[in-house]
Each structure stands twice: as structure tokens, then as C-alpha cells.
Amino acid sequence: MTVHPSNAEPGDADLLRRYRAGDAAAFTQLYERHRLGLFRFLMGLCGDQAVAEEVFQETWMSLIRSESVQREAAVLFKTWLYQIARNRLIDHWRKQGKRLQREEVFDEQLHDQAIDEPDPERQLSLSQDQARIQAALADLPAEQREVFLLRAHGDLELHEIAELTRTPAETVKSRLRYALQKMRRLLSAAEEVAP
């Protein structure tokens, strides 16, 4: 007999089942648990805050409208959620007829808790670091950037990324390795150039 502690966090699949049974608070928990990583993933892929916000909302609406129970049991909720987001972004790009260029830098403070009265020097340093990271991400090939973002912001395992992208696990592993190598190289070069 397995005993579960009473204070254990409910799993995503359990929260989704509860939401579908009418528990709105369960959806709030799901949303709070995954919103930042999902938004960062979308921002990293498209680089346009307005598009990321639109696709982010479409992703959650698709989840709400979905009545698939079998799908919930077949894969992890997080993998399914990121697959929905990825598909919505691809749909958006198809409607536009082209892949959008990176124009805006993601302002993390808009989507995270604000720091009370931040130190200006620290803020400048963080802003410069963020700009270097965004530039390095933009230089990655699309396939490597996607795998990197799914791992970094989605916190997905390699086999989950392989399933989500419909790519062999070894290819995912290679893309992540190359992305990490290139990010290190680009960030090191940017650090040497920075004042």
C-alpha cells in the first residue's frame, strides 16, 4: 500500500482531470506552474513579444477546448502543452507566409515578479547579460534553438523533446550538445568584447 503525504503537490494530469470536472482552482495551479517556462520558450523561438503572447493565449485556449482524455494519459502534460504551443506557433508562421525575424527582446520583468527598487548597476548588468543571451540564441540554427529552449525553459527530458519534435533521441542529443557548445562560444566572445 502506497501512502501519499497529504501536503504533496498534485500532478499535472490530476490537476487537468480536476479542472475538467469543474475545479477552476486546478486550472489556476496548472497555469501558474507552467506559464513562465512556456512563455519563455515561445519568446525564444519567435523573438516577438506580441506573437509570443498571442500564441501563449491560443495554447491555453486550445488546452481548455480540448476534450482529449486519452492524450492526457499517453504523454506527460508538460510535453503535450509544449506540443500545443509549438503547433500554434507553426500555424501562426504559416498564416504569415514566412518566419518572423527577431525584433524585440523579452523583458522578463513583465512576466515575473518585480524586484523592489533594483540596484541600477545590477539592472544594467542583467540587461547586458540578457541582450548577449538573446543575441546568442538568435545565432543558433532553428532546430538547435528549439531543443535548447525546450530543455532550458520547458525543463523537458531529452526523450520528451524527441517525442514532441518527432525527432530521434540521438538527433535531439546532438542538437542540444551543438547548441550548448555554440552558446558557450558566442557568450565567451561577447564577454570578451563587452566593456
mmCIF file of C-alpha atoms in Angstrom, residues 94-195:
data_model
loop_
_atom_site.group_PDB
_atom_site.id
_atom_site.type_symbol
_atom_site.label_atom_id
_atom_site.label_comp_id
_atom_site.label_asym_id
_atom_site.label_seq_id
_atom_site.Cartn_x
_atom_site.Cartn_y
_atom_site.Cartn_z
ATOM 1 C CA ARG A 94 2.202 29.594 -41.891
ATOM 2 C CA LYS A 95 -0.524 32.249 -41.806
ATOM 3 C CA GLN A 96 2.159 34.945 -42.078
ATOM 4 C CA GLY A 97 3.736 33.144 -45.012
ATOM 5 C CA LYS A 98 7.203 33.449 -43.557
ATOM 6 C CA ARG A 99 9.198 33.009 -40.423
ATOM 7 C CA LEU A 100 9.193 36.203 -38.410
ATOM 8 C CA GLN A 101 12.506 37.828 -37.606
ATOM 9 C CA ARG A 102 13.604 38.531 -34.060
ATOM 10 C CA GLU A 103 12.758 42.168 -33.361
ATOM 11 C CA GLU A 104 12.064 42.593 -29.668
ATOM 12 C CA VAL A 105 13.994 41.466 -26.640
ATOM 13 C CA PHE A 106 11.975 39.674 -23.975
ATOM 14 C CA ASP A 107 11.613 41.764 -20.846
ATOM 15 C CA GLU A 108 11.494 39.147 -18.117
ATOM 16 C CA GLN A 109 10.293 41.669 -15.563
ATOM 17 C CA LEU A 110 6.963 41.934 -17.389
ATOM 18 C CA HIS A 111 6.269 38.268 -16.710
ATOM 19 C CA ASP A 112 7.962 37.651 -13.411
ATOM 20 C CA GLN A 113 7.687 39.274 -10.021
ATOM 21 C CA ALA A 114 9.291 42.683 -9.986
ATOM 22 C CA ILE A 115 12.243 43.305 -7.726
ATOM 23 C CA ASP A 116 11.578 46.171 -5.309
ATOM 24 C CA GLU A 117 13.863 49.129 -6.006
ATOM 25 C CA PRO A 118 16.555 47.311 -8.008
ATOM 26 C CA ASP A 119 20.196 48.359 -7.911
ATOM 27 C CA PRO A 120 20.842 50.307 -11.170
ATOM 28 C CA GLU A 121 24.277 48.725 -11.722
ATOM 29 C CA ARG A 122 22.829 45.267 -11.236
ATOM 30 C CA GLN A 123 19.967 46.071 -13.604
ATOM 31 C CA LEU A 124 22.410 47.285 -16.261
ATOM 32 C CA SER A 125 24.496 44.140 -15.878
ATOM 33 C CA LEU A 126 21.410 41.917 -16.098
ATOM 34 C CA SER A 127 20.188 43.829 -19.137
ATOM 35 C CA GLN A 128 23.545 43.410 -20.868
ATOM 36 C CA ASP A 129 23.630 39.703 -19.998
ATOM 37 C CA GLN A 130 20.106 39.297 -21.310
ATOM 38 C CA ALA A 131 20.995 41.044 -24.576
ATOM 39 C CA ARG A 132 24.044 38.773 -25.029
ATOM 40 C CA ILE A 133 21.948 35.670 -24.376
ATOM 41 C CA GLN A 134 19.242 36.827 -26.803
ATOM 42 C CA ALA A 135 21.861 37.543 -29.475
ATOM 43 C CA ALA A 136 23.465 34.132 -28.948
ATOM 44 C CA LEU A 137 20.060 32.429 -29.137
ATOM 45 C CA ALA A 138 19.276 34.277 -32.362
ATOM 46 C CA ASP A 139 22.504 32.930 -33.887
ATOM 47 C CA LEU A 140 21.569 29.308 -33.215
ATOM 48 C CA PRO A 141 20.025 27.300 -36.061
ATOM 49 C CA ALA A 142 16.253 26.955 -35.514
ATOM 50 C CA GLU A 143 16.414 23.233 -34.659
ATOM 51 C CA GLN A 144 19.135 23.766 -32.062
ATOM 52 C CA ARG A 145 17.378 26.807 -30.576
ATOM 53 C CA GLU A 146 14.126 24.859 -30.207
ATOM 54 C CA VAL A 147 15.804 21.933 -28.430
ATOM 55 C CA PHE A 148 17.796 24.300 -26.199
ATOM 56 C CA LEU A 149 14.672 26.256 -25.209
ATOM 57 C CA LEU A 150 12.605 23.130 -24.554
ATOM 58 C CA ARG A 151 15.344 21.882 -22.251
ATOM 59 C CA ALA A 152 16.121 25.220 -20.579
ATOM 60 C CA HIS A 153 12.657 26.746 -20.223
ATOM 61 C CA GLY A 154 10.438 23.727 -20.636
ATOM 62 C CA ASP A 155 12.613 21.597 -18.374
ATOM 63 C CA LEU A 156 11.801 18.648 -20.631
ATOM 64 C CA GLU A 157 13.869 15.474 -20.715
ATOM 65 C CA LEU A 158 15.592 14.525 -23.969
ATOM 66 C CA HIS A 159 13.137 11.708 -24.710
ATOM 67 C CA GLU A 160 10.234 14.146 -24.188
ATOM 68 C CA ILE A 161 11.812 16.639 -26.591
ATOM 69 C CA ALA A 162 12.315 13.835 -29.116
ATOM 70 C CA GLU A 163 8.650 12.887 -28.841
ATOM 71 C CA LEU A 164 7.456 16.484 -29.055
ATOM 72 C CA THR A 165 9.586 17.356 -32.104
ATOM 73 C CA ARG A 166 9.165 13.929 -33.698
ATOM 74 C CA THR A 167 12.944 13.653 -33.928
ATOM 75 C CA PRO A 168 15.164 10.687 -32.999
ATOM 76 C CA ALA A 169 16.548 10.951 -29.462
ATOM 77 C CA GLU A 170 20.161 10.873 -30.690
ATOM 78 C CA THR A 171 19.445 13.794 -33.020
ATOM 79 C CA VAL A 172 17.940 15.740 -30.112
ATOM 80 C CA LYS A 173 21.007 14.959 -28.005
ATOM 81 C CA SER A 174 23.318 16.164 -30.809
ATOM 82 C CA ARG A 175 21.315 19.346 -31.365
ATOM 83 C CA LEU A 176 21.436 20.155 -27.663
ATOM 84 C CA ARG A 177 25.168 19.476 -27.477
ATOM 85 C CA TYR A 178 25.869 21.684 -30.520
ATOM 86 C CA ALA A 179 23.570 24.405 -29.165
ATOM 87 C CA LEU A 180 25.357 24.402 -25.803
ATOM 88 C CA GLN A 181 28.773 24.499 -27.470
ATOM 89 C CA LYS A 182 27.760 27.376 -29.717
ATOM 90 C CA MET A 183 26.106 29.287 -26.850
ATOM 91 C CA ARG A 184 29.285 28.937 -24.752
ATOM 92 C CA ARG A 185 31.427 30.095 -27.668
ATOM 93 C CA LEU A 186 29.146 33.038 -28.528
ATOM 94 C CA LEU A 187 28.759 34.147 -24.914
ATOM 95 C CA SER A 188 32.512 33.901 -24.298
ATOM 96 C CA ALA A 189 33.187 36.000 -27.392
ATOM 97 C CA ALA A 190 30.526 38.536 -26.349
ATOM 98 C CA GLU A 191 32.020 38.739 -22.851
ATOM 99 C CA GLU A 192 35.477 39.493 -24.261
ATOM 100 C CA VAL A 193 34.039 42.305 -26.401
ATOM 101 C CA ALA A 194 31.786 43.747 -23.663
ATOM 102 C CA PRO A 195 33.046 46.829 -21.769
#
